[in-house]
XYZ file of C-alpha atoms in Angstrom:
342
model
C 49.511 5.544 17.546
C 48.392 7.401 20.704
C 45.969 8.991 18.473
C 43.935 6.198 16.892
C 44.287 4.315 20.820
C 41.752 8.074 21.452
C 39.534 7.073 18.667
C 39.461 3.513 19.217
C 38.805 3.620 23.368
C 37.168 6.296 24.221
C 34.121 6.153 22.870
C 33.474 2.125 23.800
C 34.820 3.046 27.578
C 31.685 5.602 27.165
C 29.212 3.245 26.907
C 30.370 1.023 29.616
C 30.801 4.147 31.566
C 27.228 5.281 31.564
C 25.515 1.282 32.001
C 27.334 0.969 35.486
C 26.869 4.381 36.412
C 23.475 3.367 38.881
C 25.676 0.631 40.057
C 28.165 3.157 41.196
C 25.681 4.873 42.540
C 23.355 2.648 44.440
C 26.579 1.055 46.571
C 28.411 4.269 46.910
C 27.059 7.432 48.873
C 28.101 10.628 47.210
C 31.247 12.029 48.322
C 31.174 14.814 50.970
C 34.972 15.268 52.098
C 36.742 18.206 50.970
C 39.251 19.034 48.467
C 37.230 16.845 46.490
C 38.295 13.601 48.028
C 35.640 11.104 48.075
C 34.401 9.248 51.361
C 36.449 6.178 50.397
C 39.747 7.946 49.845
C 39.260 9.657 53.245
C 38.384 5.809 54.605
C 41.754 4.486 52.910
C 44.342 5.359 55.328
C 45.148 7.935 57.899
C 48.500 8.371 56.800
C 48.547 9.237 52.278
C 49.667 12.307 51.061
C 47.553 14.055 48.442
C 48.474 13.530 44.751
C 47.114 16.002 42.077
C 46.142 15.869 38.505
C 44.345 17.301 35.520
C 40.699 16.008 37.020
C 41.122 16.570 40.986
C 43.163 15.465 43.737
C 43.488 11.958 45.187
C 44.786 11.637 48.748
C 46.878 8.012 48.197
C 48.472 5.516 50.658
C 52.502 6.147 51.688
C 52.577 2.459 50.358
C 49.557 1.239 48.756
C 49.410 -2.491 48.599
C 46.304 -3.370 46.255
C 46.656 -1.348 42.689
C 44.910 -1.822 39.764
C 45.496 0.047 36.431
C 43.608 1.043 33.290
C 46.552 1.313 31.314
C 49.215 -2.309 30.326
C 51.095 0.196 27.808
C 52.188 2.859 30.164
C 51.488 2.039 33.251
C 51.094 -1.733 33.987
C 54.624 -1.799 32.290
C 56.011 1.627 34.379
C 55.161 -0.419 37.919
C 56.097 -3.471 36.511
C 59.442 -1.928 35.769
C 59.723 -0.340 39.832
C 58.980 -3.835 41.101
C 55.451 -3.100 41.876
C 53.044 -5.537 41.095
C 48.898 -4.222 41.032
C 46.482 -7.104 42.075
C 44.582 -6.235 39.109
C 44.844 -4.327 35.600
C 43.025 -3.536 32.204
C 44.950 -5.863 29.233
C 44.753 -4.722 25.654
C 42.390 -4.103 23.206
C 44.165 -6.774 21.172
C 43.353 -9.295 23.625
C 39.588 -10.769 24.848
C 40.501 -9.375 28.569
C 39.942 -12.829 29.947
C 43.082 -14.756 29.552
C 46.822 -14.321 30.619
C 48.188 -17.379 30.509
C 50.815 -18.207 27.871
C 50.627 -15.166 25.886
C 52.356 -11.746 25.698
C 50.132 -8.978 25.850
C 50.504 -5.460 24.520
C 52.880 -3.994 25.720
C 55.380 -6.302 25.242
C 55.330 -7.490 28.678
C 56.435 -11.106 29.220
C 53.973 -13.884 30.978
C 56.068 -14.635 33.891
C 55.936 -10.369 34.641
C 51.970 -10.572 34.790
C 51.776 -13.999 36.336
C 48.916 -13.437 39.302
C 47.807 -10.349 38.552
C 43.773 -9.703 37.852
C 42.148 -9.059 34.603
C 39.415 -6.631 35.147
C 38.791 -6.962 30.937
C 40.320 -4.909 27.945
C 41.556 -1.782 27.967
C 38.193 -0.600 26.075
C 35.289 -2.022 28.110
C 37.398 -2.962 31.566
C 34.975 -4.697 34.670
C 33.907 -2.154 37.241
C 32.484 -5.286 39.152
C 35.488 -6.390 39.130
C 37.640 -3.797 40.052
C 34.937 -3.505 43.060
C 35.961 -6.636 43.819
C 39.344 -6.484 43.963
C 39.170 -3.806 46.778
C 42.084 -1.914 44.992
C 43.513 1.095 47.778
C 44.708 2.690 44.700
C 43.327 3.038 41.118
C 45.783 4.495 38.342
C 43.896 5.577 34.867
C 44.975 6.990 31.768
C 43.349 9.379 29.021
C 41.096 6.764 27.439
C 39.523 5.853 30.957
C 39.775 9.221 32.433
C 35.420 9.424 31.645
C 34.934 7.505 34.218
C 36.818 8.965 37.193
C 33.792 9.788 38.887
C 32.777 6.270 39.134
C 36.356 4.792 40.286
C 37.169 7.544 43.102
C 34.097 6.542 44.464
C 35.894 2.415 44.790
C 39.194 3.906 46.125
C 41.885 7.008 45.390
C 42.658 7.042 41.500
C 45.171 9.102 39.747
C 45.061 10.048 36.303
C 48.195 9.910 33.952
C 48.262 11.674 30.777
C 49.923 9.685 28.526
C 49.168 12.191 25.586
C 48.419 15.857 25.381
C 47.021 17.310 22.565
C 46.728 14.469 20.594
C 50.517 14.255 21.494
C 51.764 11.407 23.706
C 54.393 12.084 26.232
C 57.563 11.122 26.081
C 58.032 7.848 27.586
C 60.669 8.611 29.356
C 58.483 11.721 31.046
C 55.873 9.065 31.340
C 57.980 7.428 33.545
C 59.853 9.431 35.964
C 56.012 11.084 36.552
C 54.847 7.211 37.996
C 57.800 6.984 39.664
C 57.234 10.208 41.216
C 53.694 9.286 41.890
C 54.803 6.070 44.063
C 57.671 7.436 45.639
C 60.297 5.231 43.518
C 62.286 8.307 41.976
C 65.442 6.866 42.608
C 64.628 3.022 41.448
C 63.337 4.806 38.073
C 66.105 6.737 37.627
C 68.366 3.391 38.227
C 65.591 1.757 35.742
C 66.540 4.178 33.108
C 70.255 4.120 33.570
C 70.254 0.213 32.966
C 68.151 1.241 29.615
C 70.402 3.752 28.589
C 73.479 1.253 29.055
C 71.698 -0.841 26.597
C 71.638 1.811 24.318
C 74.909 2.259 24.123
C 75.879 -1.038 23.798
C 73.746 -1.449 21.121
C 75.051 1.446 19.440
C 78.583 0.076 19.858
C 77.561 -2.925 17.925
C 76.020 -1.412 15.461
C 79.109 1.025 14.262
C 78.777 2.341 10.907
C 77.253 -0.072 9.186
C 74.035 1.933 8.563
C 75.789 5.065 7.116
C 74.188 6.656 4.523
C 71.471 4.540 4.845
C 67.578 5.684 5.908
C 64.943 3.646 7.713
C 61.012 3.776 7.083
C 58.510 2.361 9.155
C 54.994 1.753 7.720
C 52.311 0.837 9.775
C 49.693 -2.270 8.428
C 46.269 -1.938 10.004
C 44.431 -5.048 7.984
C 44.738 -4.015 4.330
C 45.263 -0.412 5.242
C 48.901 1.734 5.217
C 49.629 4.347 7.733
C 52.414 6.330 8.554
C 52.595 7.239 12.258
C 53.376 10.664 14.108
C 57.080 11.561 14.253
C 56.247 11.476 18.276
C 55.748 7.735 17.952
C 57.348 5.446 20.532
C 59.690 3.254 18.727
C 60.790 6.510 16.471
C 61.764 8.089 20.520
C 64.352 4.199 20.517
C 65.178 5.093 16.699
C 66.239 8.689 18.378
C 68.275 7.363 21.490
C 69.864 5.048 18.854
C 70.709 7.548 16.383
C 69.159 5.429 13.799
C 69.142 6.775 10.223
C 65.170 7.790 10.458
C 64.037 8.152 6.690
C 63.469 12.810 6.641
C 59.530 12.291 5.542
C 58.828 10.752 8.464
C 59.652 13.108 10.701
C 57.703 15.389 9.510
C 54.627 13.547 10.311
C 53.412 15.405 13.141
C 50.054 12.705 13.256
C 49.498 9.463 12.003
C 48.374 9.577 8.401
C 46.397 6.959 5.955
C 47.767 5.810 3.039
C 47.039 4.017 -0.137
C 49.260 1.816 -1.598
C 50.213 3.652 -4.147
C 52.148 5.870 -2.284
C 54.043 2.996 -0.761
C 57.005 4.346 -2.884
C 57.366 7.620 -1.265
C 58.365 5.970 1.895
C 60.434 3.154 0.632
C 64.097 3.176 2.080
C 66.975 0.561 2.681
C 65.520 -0.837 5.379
C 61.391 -1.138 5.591
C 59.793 -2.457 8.373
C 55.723 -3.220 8.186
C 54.189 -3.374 11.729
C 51.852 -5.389 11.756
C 49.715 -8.204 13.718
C 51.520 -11.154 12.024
C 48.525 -14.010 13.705
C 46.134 -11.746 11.832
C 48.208 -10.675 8.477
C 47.872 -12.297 4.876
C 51.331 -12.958 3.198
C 49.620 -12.258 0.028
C 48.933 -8.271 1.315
C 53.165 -8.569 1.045
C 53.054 -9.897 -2.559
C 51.476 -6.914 -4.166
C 53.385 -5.861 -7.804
C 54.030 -2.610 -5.680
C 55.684 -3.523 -2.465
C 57.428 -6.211 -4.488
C 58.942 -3.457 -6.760
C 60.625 -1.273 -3.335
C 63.793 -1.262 -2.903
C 63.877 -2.180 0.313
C 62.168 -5.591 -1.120
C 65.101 -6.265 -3.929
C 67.852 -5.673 -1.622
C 66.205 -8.201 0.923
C 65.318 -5.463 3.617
C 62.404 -5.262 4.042
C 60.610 -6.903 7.129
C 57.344 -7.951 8.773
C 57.493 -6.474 12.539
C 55.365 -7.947 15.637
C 53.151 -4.691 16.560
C 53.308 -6.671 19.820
C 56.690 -6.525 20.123
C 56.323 -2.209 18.418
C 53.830 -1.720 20.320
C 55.348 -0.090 23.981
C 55.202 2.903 25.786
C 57.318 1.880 29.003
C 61.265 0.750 29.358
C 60.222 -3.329 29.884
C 58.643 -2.425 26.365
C 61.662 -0.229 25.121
C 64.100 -3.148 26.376
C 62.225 -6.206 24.534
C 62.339 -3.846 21.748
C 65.603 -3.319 21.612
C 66.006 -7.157 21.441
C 63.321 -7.294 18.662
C 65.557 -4.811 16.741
C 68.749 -6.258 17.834
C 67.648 -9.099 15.181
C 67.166 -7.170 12.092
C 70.296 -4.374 12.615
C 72.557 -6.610 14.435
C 72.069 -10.309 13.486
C 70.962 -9.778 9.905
C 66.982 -11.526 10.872
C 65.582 -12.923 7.031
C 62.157 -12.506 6.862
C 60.136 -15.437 5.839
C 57.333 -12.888 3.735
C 60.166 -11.256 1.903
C 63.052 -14.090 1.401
C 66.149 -12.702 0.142
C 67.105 -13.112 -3.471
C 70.410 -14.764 -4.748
């Protein structure tokens, strides 16, 4: 997933890189501190300590009070989960960048969790204006922004996360503790993940044995195309913590792959879930002669997944997941695409 997100962002965020570059320019004066730290960091506070990453150094407030991210999956969901809340963030490419009100944006992060906080547009084409304008004392970017760095140091100190390395994301988990390293909150991330991990085991409790000798599949609906994701996938690290019954062929996808629907078969299992963007997704893509021949189909199995609710990469995400899951493994969810038979 990390990988098409590359594909996807990056080269949009180029364009909009290069047409505000001579904004940039013309209200910022070139930095000329050292250690690469640009006249505004140096401006930001007498008291930061110096953070650094794969593109530089930032020198960052003790406590910054005015964040804005680049990133809802990992990083708008990582502060949200410390109990920091940025004045202003980048929402989703699944979402017009304009709106919050009402609706749950990728990641699955709740309205009442975002409630105040800034759109400065979509993950692909964010607002440098507006970002200007939110005087932010701290910016925090990921891989698919990281071409404009330049530009935002110049507006205030910005960090940038790798989320994925080598085409490889990092763990989420990783992800994590390295925010919550970068703001100081070690302990309260460490707590964050305990409370996660007690969820795991609860859920693990309540599911006994009633999945063994049983395999899950997970098949990935992009309009009328198949894919089969990377075995590093987010939801496969739950499937992991859960020691889910993960179908063998999938873990040996090591990036995502395109299929046809012909080859549906060779990933059916007992249980089948299709991610997919349900506002968006034709029931009749579901009645096809060959997903209604899987097994996973006849024995009533198979599901429709909410890539909003699949789609994570921090522990709010991982929890509302777990609750998403919680209704197929544990409370026996029917699916209205594929009713079950008898």
């Amino acid at each position: 997933m990390m990988t098409r997100r590359i594909h996807r962002l990056i080269k949009p965020f180029l364009l909009v890189a290069l047409s505000v570059l001579l904004m940039i320019t013309a209200c910022h004066k070139p930095s000329t501190s050292k250690n690469n730290l640009s006249t505004a960091q140096a401006k930001a506070t007498s008291e930061c300590r110096v953070i650094k990453h794969r593109l530089g150094e930032a020198c960052i407030p003790l406590k910054p009070k005015r964040i804005v991210t680049l990133d809802a999956q990992a990083i708008l969901d990582s502060l949200l989960a410390l109990g920091i809340k940025p004045v202003g963030t980048a929402v989703d490419h699944f979402g017009d960048g304009q709106d919050w009100s009402g609706k749950r944006f990728f990641p699955a992060l709740l309205p009442e969790l975002v409630e105040g906080i800034e759109s400065v547009g979509a993950e692909s084409t964010p607002s440098l204006e507006k970002i200007l304008q939110l005087k932010p004392d701290l910016i925090l970017l990921a891989n698919q922004s990281e071409l404009a760095y330049q530009q935002l140091s110049k507006i205030a100190p910005a960090v940038l996360i790798d989320t994925w390395k080598d085409k490889i994301p990092v763990p989420i988990k990783e992800n994590f503790r390295h925010i919550a390293k970068i703001m100081g909150k070690e302990k309260e991330g460490e707590e964050v993940l305990a409370q996660y991990q007690e969820r795991v085991a609860e859920f693990k409790n309540q599911l006994g044995d009633r999945l063994r000798g049983l395999e899950i599949s997970v098949i990935y609906t992009y309009y009328h195309s198949f894919e089969i994701l990377a075995n590093s996938s987010h939801y496969y690290q739950v499937f992991q913590d859960l020691n889910l019954p993960i179908k063998p062929i999938l873990l040996r996808q090591e990036y995502f792959t395109q299929i046809s629907i012909e080859k549906i078969s060779d990933f059916d299992a007992d249980i089948l879930f299709f991610i997919a963007d349900i506002n968006n997704t034709s029931p009749l893509l579901y009645q096809h002669p060959l997903i209604r021949s899987l097994k996973a189909f006849k024995n009533g199995k198979a599901y429709i997944a909410d890539i909003r609710s699949w789609e994570f990469y921090g522990p709010i995400g991982m929890n509302l997941f777990l609750d998403d899951l919680a209704k197929y493994l544990l409370e026996g969810k029917q699916d209205p695409y594929f009713p079950r038979r008898g």
